[in-house]
Short mmCIF file of C-alpha atoms in Angstrom, two decimals:
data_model
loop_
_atom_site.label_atom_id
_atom_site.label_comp_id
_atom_site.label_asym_id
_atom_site.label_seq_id
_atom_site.Cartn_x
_atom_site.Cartn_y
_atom_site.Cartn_z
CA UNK K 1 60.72 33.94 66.00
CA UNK K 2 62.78 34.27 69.34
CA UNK K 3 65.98 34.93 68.54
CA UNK K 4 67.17 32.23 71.60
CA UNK K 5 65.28 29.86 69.44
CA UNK K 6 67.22 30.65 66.21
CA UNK K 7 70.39 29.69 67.82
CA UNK K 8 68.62 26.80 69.83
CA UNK K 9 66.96 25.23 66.36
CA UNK K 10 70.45 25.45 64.18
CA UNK K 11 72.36 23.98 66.86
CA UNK K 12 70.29 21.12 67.31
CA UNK K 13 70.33 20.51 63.43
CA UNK K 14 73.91 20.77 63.14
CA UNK K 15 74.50 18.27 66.15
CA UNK K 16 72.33 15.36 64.50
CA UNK K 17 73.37 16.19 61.07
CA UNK K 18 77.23 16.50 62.34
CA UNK K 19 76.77 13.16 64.07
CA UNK K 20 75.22 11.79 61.15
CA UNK K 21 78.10 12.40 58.96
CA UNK K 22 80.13 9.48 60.89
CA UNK K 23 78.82 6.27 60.25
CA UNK K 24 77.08 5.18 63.01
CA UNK K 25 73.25 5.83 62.64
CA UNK K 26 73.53 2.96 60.16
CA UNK K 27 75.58 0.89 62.17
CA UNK K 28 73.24 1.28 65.87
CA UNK K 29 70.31 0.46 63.50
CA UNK K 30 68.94 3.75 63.91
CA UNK K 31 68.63 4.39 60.16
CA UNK K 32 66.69 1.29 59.72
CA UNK K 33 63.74 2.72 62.63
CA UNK K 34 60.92 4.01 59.87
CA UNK K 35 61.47 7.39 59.48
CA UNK K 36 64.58 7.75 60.16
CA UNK K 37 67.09 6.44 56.63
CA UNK K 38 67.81 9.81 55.89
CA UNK K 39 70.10 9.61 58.87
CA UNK K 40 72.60 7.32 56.62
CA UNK K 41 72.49 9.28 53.27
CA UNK K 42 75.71 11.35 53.82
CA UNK K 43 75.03 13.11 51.30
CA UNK K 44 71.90 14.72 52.50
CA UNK K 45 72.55 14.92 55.80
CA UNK K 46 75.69 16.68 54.49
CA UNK K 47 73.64 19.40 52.76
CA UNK K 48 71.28 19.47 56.15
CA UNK K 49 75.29 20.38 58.15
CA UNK K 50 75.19 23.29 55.68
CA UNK K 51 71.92 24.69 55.69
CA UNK K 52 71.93 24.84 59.40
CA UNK K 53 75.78 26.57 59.66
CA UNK K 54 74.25 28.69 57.51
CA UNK K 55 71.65 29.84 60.04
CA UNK K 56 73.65 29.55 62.93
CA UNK K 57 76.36 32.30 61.07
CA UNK K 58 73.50 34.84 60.22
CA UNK K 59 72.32 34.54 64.24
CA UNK K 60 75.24 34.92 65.45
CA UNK K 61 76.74 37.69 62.60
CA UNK K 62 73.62 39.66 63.74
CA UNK K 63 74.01 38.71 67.39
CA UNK K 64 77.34 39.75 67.60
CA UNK K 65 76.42 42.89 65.54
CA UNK K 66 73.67 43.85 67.54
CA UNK K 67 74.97 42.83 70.98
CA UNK K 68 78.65 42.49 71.00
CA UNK K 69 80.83 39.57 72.55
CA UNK K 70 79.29 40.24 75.73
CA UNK K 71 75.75 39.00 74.32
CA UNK K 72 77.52 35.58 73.93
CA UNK K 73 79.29 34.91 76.76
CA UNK K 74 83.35 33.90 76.85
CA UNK K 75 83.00 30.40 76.84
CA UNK K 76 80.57 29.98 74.24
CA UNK K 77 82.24 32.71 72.23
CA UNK K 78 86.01 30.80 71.95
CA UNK K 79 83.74 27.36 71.38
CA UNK K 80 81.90 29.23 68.45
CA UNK K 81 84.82 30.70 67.49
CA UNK K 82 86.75 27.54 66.89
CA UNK K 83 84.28 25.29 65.74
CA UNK K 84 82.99 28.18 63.23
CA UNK K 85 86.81 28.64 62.03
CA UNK K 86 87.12 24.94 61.61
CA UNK K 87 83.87 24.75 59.93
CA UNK K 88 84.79 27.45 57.22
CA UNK K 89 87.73 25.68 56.74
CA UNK K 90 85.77 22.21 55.88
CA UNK K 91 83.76 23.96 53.83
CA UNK K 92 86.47 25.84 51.78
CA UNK K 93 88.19 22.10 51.36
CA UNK K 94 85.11 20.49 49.65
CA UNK K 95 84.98 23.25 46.66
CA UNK K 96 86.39 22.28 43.90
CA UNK K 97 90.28 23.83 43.11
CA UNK K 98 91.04 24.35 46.71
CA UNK K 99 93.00 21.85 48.58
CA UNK K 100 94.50 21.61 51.88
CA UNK K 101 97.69 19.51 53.58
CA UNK K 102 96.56 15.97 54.62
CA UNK K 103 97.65 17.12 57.79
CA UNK K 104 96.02 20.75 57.96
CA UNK K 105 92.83 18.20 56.91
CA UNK K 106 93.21 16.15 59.67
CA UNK K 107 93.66 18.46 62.29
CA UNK K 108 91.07 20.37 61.17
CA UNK K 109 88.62 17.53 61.07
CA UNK K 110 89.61 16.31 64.81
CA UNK K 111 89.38 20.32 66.16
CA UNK K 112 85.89 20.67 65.11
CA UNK K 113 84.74 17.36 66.26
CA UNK K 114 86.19 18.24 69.70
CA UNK K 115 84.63 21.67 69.47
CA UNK K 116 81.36 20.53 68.51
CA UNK K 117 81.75 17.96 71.54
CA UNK K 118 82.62 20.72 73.80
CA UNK K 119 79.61 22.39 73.11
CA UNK K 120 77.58 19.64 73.55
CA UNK K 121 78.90 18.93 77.03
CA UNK K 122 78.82 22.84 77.98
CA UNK K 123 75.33 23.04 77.23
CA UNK K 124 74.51 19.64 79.06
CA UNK K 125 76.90 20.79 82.06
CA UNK K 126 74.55 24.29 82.21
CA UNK K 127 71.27 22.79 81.80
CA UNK K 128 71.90 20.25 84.76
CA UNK K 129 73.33 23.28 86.78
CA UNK K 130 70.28 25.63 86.34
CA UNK K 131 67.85 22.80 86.79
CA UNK K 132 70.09 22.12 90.58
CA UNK K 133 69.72 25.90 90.94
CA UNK K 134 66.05 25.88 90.26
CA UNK K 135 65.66 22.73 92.98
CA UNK K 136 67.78 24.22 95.75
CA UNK K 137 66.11 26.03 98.43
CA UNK K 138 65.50 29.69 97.74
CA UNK K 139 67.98 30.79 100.69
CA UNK K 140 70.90 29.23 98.67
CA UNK K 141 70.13 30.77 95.64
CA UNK Z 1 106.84 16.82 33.45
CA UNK Z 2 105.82 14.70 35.98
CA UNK Z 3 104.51 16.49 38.99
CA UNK Z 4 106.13 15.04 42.25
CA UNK Z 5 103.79 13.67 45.07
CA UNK Z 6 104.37 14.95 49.14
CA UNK Z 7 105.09 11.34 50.89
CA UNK Z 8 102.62 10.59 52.95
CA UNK Z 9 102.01 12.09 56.89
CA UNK Z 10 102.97 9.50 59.36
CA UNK Z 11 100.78 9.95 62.56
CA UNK Z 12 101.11 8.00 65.82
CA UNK Z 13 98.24 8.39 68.58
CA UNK Z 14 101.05 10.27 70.71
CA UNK Z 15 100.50 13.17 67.89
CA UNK Z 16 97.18 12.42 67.41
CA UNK Z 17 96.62 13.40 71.37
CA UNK Z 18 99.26 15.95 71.54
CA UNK Z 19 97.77 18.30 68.27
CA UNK Z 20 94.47 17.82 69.47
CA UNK Z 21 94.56 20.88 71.01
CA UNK Z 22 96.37 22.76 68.53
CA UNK Z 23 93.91 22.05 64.99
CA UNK Z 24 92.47 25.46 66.33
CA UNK Z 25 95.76 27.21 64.93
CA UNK Z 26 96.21 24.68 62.19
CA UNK Z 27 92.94 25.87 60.88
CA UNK Z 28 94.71 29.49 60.38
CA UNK Z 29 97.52 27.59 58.77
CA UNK Z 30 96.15 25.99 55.71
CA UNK Z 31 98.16 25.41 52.70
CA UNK Z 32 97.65 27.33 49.72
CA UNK Z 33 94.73 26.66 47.35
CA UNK Z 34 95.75 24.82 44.44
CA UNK Z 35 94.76 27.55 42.17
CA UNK Z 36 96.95 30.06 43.36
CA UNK Z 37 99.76 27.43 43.98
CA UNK Z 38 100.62 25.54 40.70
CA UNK Z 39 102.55 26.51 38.12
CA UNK Z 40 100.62 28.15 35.02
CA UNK Z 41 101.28 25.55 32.47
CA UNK Z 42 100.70 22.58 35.21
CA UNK Z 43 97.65 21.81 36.88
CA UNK Z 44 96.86 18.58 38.42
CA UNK Z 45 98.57 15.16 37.53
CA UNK Z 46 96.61 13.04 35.75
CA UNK Z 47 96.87 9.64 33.65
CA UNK Z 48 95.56 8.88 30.52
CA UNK Z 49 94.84 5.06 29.71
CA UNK Z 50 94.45 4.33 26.30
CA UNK Z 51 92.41 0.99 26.59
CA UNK Z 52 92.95 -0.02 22.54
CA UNK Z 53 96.92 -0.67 23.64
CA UNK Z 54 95.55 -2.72 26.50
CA UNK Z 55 96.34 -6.48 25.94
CA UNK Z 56 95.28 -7.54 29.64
CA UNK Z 57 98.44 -9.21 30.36
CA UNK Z 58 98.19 -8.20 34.13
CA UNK Z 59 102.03 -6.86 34.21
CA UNK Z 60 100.49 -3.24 36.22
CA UNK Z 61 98.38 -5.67 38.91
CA UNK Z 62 101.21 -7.69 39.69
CA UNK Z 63 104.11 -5.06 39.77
CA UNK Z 64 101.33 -3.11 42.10
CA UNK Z 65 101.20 -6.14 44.10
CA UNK Z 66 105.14 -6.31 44.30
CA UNK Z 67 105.58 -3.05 45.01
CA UNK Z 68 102.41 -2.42 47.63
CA UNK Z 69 103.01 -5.97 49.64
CA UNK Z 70 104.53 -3.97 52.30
CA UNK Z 71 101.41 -1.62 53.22
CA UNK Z 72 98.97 -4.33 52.84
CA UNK Z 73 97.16 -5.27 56.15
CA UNK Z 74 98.35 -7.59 58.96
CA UNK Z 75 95.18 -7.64 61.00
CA UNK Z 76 95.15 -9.29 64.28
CA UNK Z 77 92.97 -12.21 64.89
CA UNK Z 78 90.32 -13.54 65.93
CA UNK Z 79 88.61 -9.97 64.65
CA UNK Z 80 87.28 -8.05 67.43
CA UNK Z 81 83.65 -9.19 67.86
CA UNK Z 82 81.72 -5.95 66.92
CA UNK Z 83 78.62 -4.05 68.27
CA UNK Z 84 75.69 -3.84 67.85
CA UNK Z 85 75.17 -7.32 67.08
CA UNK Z 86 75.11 -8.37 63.08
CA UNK Z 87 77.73 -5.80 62.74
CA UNK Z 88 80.45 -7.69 60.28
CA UNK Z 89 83.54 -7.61 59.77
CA UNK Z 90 85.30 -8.22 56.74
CA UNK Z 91 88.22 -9.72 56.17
CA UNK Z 92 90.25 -10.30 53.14
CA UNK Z 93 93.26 -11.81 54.59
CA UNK Z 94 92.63 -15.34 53.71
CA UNK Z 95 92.28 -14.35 50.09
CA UNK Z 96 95.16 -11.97 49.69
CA UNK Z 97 95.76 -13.95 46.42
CA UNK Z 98 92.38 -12.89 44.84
CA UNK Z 99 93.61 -10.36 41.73
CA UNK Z 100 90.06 -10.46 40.35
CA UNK Z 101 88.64 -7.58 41.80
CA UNK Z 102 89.59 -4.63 44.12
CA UNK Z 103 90.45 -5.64 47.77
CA UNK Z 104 92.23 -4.35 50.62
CA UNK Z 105 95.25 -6.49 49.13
CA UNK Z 106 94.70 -5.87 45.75
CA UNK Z 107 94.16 -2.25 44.74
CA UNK Z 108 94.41 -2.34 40.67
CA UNK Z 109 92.51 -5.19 38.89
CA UNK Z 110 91.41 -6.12 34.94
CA UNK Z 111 88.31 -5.87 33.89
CA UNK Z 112 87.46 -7.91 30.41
CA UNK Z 113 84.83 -7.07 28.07
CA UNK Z 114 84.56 -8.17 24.13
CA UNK Z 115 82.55 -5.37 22.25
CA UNK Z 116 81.74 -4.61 18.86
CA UNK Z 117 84.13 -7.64 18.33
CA UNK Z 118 87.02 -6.56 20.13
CA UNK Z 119 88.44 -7.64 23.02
CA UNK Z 120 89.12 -4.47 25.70
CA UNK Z 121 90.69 -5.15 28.53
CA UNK Z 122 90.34 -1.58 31.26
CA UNK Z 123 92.79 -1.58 34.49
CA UNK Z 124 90.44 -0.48 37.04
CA UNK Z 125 91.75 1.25 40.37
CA UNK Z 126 90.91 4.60 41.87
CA UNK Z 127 89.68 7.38 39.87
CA UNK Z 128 91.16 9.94 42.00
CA UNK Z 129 88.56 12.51 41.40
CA UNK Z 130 89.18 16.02 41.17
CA UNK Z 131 86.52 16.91 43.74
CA UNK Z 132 86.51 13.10 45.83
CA UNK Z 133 83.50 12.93 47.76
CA UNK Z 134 85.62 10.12 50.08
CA UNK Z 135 88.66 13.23 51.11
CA UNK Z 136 85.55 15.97 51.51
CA UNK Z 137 83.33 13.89 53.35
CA UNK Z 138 85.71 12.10 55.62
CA UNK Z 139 85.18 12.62 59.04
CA UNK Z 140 88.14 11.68 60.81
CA UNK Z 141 90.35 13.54 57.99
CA UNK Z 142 92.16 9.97 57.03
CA UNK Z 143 91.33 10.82 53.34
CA UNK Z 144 92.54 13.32 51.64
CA UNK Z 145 93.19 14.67 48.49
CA UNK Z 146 96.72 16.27 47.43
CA UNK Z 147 97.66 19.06 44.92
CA UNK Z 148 99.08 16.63 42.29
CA UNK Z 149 95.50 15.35 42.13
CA UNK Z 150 96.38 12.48 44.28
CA UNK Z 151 93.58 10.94 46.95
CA UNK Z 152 95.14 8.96 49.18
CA UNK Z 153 94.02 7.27 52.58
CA UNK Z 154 96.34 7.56 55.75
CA UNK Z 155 96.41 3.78 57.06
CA UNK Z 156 97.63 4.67 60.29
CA UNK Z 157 94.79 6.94 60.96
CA UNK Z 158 91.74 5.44 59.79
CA UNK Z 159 88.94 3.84 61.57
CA UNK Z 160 87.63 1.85 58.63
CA UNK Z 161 84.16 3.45 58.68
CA UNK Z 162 83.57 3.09 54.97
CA UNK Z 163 81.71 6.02 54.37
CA UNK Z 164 84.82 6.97 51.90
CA UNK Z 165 83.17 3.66 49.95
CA UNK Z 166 79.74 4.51 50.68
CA UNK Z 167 80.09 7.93 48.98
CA UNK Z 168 82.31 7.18 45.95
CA UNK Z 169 80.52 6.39 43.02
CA UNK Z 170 82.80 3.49 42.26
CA UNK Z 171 82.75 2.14 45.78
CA UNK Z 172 86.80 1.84 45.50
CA UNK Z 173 88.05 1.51 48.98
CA UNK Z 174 88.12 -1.55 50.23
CA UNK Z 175 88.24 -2.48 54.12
CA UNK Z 176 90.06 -5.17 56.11
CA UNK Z 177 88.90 -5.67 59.78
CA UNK Z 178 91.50 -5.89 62.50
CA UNK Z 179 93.99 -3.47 61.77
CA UNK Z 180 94.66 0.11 62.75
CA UNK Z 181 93.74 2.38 65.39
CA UNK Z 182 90.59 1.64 66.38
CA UNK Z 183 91.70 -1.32 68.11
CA UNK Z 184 93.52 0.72 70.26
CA UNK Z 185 90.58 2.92 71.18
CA UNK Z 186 87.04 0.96 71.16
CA UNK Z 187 87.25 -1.99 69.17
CA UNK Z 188 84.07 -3.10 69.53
CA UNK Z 189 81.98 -0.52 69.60
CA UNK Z 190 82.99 1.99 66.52
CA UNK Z 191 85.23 1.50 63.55
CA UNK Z 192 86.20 -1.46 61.95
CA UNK Z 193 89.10 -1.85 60.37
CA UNK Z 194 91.22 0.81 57.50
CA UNK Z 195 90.42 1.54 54.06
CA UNK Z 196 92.63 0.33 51.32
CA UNK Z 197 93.01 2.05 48.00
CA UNK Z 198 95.48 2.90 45.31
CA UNK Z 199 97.30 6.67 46.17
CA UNK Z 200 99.43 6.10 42.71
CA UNK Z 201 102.60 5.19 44.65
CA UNK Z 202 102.65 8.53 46.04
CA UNK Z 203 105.89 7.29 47.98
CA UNK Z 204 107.34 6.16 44.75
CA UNK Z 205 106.81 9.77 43.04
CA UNK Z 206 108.19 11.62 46.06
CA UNK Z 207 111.21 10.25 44.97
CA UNK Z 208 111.33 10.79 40.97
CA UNK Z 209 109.80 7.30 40.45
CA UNK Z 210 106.70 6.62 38.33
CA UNK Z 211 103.61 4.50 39.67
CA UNK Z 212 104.45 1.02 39.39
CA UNK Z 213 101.58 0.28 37.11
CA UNK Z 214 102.77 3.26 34.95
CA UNK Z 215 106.32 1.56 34.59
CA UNK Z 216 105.74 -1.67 34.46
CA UNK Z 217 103.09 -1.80 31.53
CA UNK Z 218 104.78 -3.42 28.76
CA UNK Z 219 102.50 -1.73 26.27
CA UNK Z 220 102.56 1.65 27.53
CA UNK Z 221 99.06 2.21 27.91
CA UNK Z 222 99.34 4.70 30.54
CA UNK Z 223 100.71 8.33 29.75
CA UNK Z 224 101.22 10.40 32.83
CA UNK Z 225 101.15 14.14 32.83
CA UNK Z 226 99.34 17.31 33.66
CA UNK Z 227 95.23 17.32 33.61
CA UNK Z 228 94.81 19.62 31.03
CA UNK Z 229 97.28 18.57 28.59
CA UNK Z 230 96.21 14.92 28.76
CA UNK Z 231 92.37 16.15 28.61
CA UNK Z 232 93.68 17.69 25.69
CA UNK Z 233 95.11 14.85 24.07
CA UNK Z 234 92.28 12.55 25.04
CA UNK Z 235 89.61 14.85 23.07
CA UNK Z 236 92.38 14.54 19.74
CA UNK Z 237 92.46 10.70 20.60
CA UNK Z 238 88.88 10.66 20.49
CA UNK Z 239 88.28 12.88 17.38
CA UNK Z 240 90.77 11.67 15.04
CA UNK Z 241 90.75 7.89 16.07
CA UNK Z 242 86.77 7.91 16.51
CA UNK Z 243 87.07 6.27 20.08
CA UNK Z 244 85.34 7.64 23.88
CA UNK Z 245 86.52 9.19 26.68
CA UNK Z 246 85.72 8.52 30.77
CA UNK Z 247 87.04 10.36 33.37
CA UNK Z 248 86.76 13.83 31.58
CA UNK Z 249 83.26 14.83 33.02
CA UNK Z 250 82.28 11.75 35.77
CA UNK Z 251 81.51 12.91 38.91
CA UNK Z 252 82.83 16.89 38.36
CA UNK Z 253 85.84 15.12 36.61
CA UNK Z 254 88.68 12.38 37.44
CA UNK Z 255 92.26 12.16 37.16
CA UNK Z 256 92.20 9.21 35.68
CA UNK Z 257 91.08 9.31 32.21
CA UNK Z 258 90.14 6.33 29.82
CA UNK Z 259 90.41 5.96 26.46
CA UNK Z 260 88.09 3.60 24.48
CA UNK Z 261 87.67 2.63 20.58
CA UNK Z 262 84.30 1.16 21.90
CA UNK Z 263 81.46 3.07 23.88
CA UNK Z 264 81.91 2.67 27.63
CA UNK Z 265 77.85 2.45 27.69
CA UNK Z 266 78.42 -0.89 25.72
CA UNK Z 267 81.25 -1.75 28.18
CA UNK Z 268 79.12 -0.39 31.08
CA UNK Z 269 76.65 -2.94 29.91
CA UNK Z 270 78.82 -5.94 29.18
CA UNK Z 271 81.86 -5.90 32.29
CA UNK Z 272 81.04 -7.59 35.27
CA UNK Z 273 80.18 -5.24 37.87
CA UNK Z 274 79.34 -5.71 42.10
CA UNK Z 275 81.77 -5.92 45.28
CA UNK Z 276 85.30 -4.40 44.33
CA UNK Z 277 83.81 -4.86 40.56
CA UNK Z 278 83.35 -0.54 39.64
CA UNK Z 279 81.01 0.22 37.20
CA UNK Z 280 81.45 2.35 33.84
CA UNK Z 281 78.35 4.27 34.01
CA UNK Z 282 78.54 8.37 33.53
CA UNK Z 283 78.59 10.12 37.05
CA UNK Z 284 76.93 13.31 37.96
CA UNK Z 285 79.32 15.71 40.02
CA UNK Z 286 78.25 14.49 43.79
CA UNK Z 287 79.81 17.36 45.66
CA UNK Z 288 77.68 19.67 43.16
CA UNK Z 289 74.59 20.71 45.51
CA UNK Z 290 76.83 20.92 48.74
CA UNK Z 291 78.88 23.65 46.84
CA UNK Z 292 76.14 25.45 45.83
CA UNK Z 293 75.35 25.14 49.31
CA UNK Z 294 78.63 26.16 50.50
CA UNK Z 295 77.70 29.58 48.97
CA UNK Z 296 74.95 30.23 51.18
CA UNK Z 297 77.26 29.47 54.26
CA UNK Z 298 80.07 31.87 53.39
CA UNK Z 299 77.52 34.20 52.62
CA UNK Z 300 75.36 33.82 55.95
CA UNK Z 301 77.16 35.65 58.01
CA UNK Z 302 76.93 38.58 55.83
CA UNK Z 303 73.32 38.53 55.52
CA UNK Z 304 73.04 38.87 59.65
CA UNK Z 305 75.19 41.64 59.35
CA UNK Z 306 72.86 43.31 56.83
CA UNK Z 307 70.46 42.39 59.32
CA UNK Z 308 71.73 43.72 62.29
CA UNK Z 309 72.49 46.99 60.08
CA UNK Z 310 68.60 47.04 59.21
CA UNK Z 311 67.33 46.51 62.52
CA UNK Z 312 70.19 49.67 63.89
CA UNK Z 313 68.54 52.03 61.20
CA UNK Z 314 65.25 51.01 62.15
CA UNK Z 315 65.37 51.71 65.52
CA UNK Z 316 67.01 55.30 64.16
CA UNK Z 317 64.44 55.81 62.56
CA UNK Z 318 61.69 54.76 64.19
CA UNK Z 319 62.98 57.39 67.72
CA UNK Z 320 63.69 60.19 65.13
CA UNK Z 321 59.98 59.73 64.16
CA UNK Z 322 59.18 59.37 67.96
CA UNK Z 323 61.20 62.56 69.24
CA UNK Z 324 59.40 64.51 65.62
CA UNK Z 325 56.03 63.28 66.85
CA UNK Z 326 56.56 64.54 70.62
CA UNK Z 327 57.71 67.80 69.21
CA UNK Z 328 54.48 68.62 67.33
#
């Protein structure tokens, strides 16, 4: 598989699996649409956050391996970088003997929400620019 | 012997704005894991309730009522009218006086069984797991688990999503509609309300005081100490007196630990159970398969390394074998 596609497939997991774990696919009725209950069951959608973080580290361990920072970009490298930090820390929190200050917690929690949202609106942001670029005469380009 | 409790963070929406930007470095500035930071004899604070001293006389509710009156909810109203339509709220306000089951105004109530022929009477409040699903699933980081062993719920943060009630086995939380910050953000479109719980008077311990309920139990049914010793005196309970133990294994393991001279699947079966009414039933570990899980992730970006390694020597290889071949 294209490696683009990797990154492209995890991401998209962890955005409606990270979305998920708020309460509001139950609440906009979205969990009740046939199909689609899994949405509410934290706990599986929970296990679905993990599975894809775990692909997106291996891409972008071998990415950044094979290609360097450069092969990222800086933007998408300090957004990665943060919400992967923040991520690790989650994850480290919810085993068993390790705990964290409330606040640390909190923090935490709010950083890679606003991380995740950053990405989100980065990657909207480009794909409306390149689909301008790829409507505007071919002198302007 | 009693392991003191950290008051609790106090955070306006000026700090919540201001340290947005800065959980970034607060994620390199964890505190320590528990393992490595409690004393070796300690561990985390538990409480033992020996249920056959029980007499249900209610002292621990209403002392925890006395003593809590000042953090219960003041919500506004009318309630914010909520969306998507059939959205509820829920609101406890107008029975604040309702000491039958768990509410956001009553956060330890008695459950009443007769078994076997005897009467048990089991004070029923948070469990406060050692692994709580509600403090590792949270997604707004209002819940949170301390330490001591102490889960607690930060009022002034939460948005009263109830997935903390959703996702413990018990259902403990409780929410009350109207209050807390997310009337000051979008009211009608997400949250609803805070969560309510018992954090075992975690303001009380921080200064040298025990949980109300603790104190005020004219029976003394409550002992108070670390985990592992009280785990240790619940197994000695239960071998030499012939009685049961909860808490030990439920859901990865509580620190709230019940002692029974009756079967709790007999009191499972025979104490009313249903909103703010938390069953007895044994728990499997709910946080199990996400750390197994957790493994994998940790471990990820090692195995793209390898990878990346794999592919490099490949390559090696494969123009060694290329520049060989043109040489021939």
């Amino acid at each position: 598989m294209n490696s683009a596609w990797i990154y492209r497939i995890a991401m998209a997991v962890l955005a409606v699996s990270g979305v998920a774990q708020m309460p509001v696919f139950k609440r906009y009725g979205i969990a009740s649409i046939p199909g689609f209950g899994w949405t509410a069951d934290y706990f599986f959608t929970h296990r679905l956050h993990y599975a894809a973080a775990a692909l997106l580290l291996f891409w972008l361990a071998r990415r950044l391996m094979t290609g360097g920072p450069a092969a990222l970009g800086r933007a998408r490298l300090w957004l990665l970088g943060v919400l992967v930090l923040t991520g690790a820390v989650r994850v480290l929190k919810n085993l068993p003997d390790v705990d964290f200050s409330p606040l640390t917690v909190m923090l935490v929690d709010w950083t890679h929400l606003a991380a995740a949202m950053a990405i989100g609106l980065a990657a909207l942001l480009m794909l409306a620019r390149r689909r301008a670029d790829a409507r505007a005469p071919i002198n302007r380009r | 012997m009693f392991k003191h409790i950290a008051p609790n963070s106090r955070i306006t929406r000026r700090t919540l704005l201001k340290t947005l930007g800065l959980g970034g470095t607060a994620a390199l500035l964890p505190d320590r894991a528990r393992a490595a930071a409690l004393p070796a004899s300690g561990g985390e604070t538990a409480t033992l309730l020996d249920l056959s001293k029980c007499i249900g006389c209610g002292a621990c509710v209403q002392t925890c009522r006395e003593v809590n009156a000042s953090r219960y909810p003041d919500p506004v109203k009318p309630l914010p009218t909520l969306l998507p339509p059939g959205t509820r709220n829920e609101d406890f306000s107008d029975k604040r006086g309702d000491d039958t089951r768990l509410t956001p105004y009553n956060w330890l109530f008695i459950q009443s069984a007769r078994v076997d022929g005897k009467e048990v009477h089991i004070p029923r409040r948070c469990m406060h797991c050692q692994n709580p699903p509600c403090a590792n699933l949270c997604p707004w980081g209002a819940a949170s688990k301390r330490e001591s062993g102490t889960v607690s719920i930060d009022a002034e943060v939460c948005l009263g999503g109830a997935k903390c009630r959703d996702v413990c086995p018990w259902q403990i939380p409780q929410r009350q509609s109207g209050v807390g910050l997310y009337l000051h953000i979008l009211p009608t479109m997400a949250g609803n309300g805070v969560m309510f719980k018992c954090d075992r008077c975690q303001d009380r311990v921080a200064t040298g005081q025990l949980p109300a309920c603790v104190e005020a139990c004219p029976q003394s049914v409550q002992s108070v100490g670390p985990r592992n010793e009280l785990a240790a005196a619940a197994r000695r309970m239960a071998r030499e007196r012939g009685g049961y133990i909860y808490g030990l294994e439920e859901n990865g393991g509580t620190n709230t630990i019940y002692y029974s001279p009756v079967p709790f699947e007999k009191l499972e079966a025979a104490v009313a159970k249903g909103p703010g009414k938390p069953h007895l039933a044994s728990v499997a570990d709910s946080m199990a398969d996400s750390n197994t899980l957790a493994w994998a992730v940790l471990l990820a970006p090692l195995a793209g390394a390898a990878s990346a390694l794999l592919k490099g020597t490949k390559r090696i290889l494969a123009s060694r074998e290329a520049k060989g071949g043109s040489h021939e």
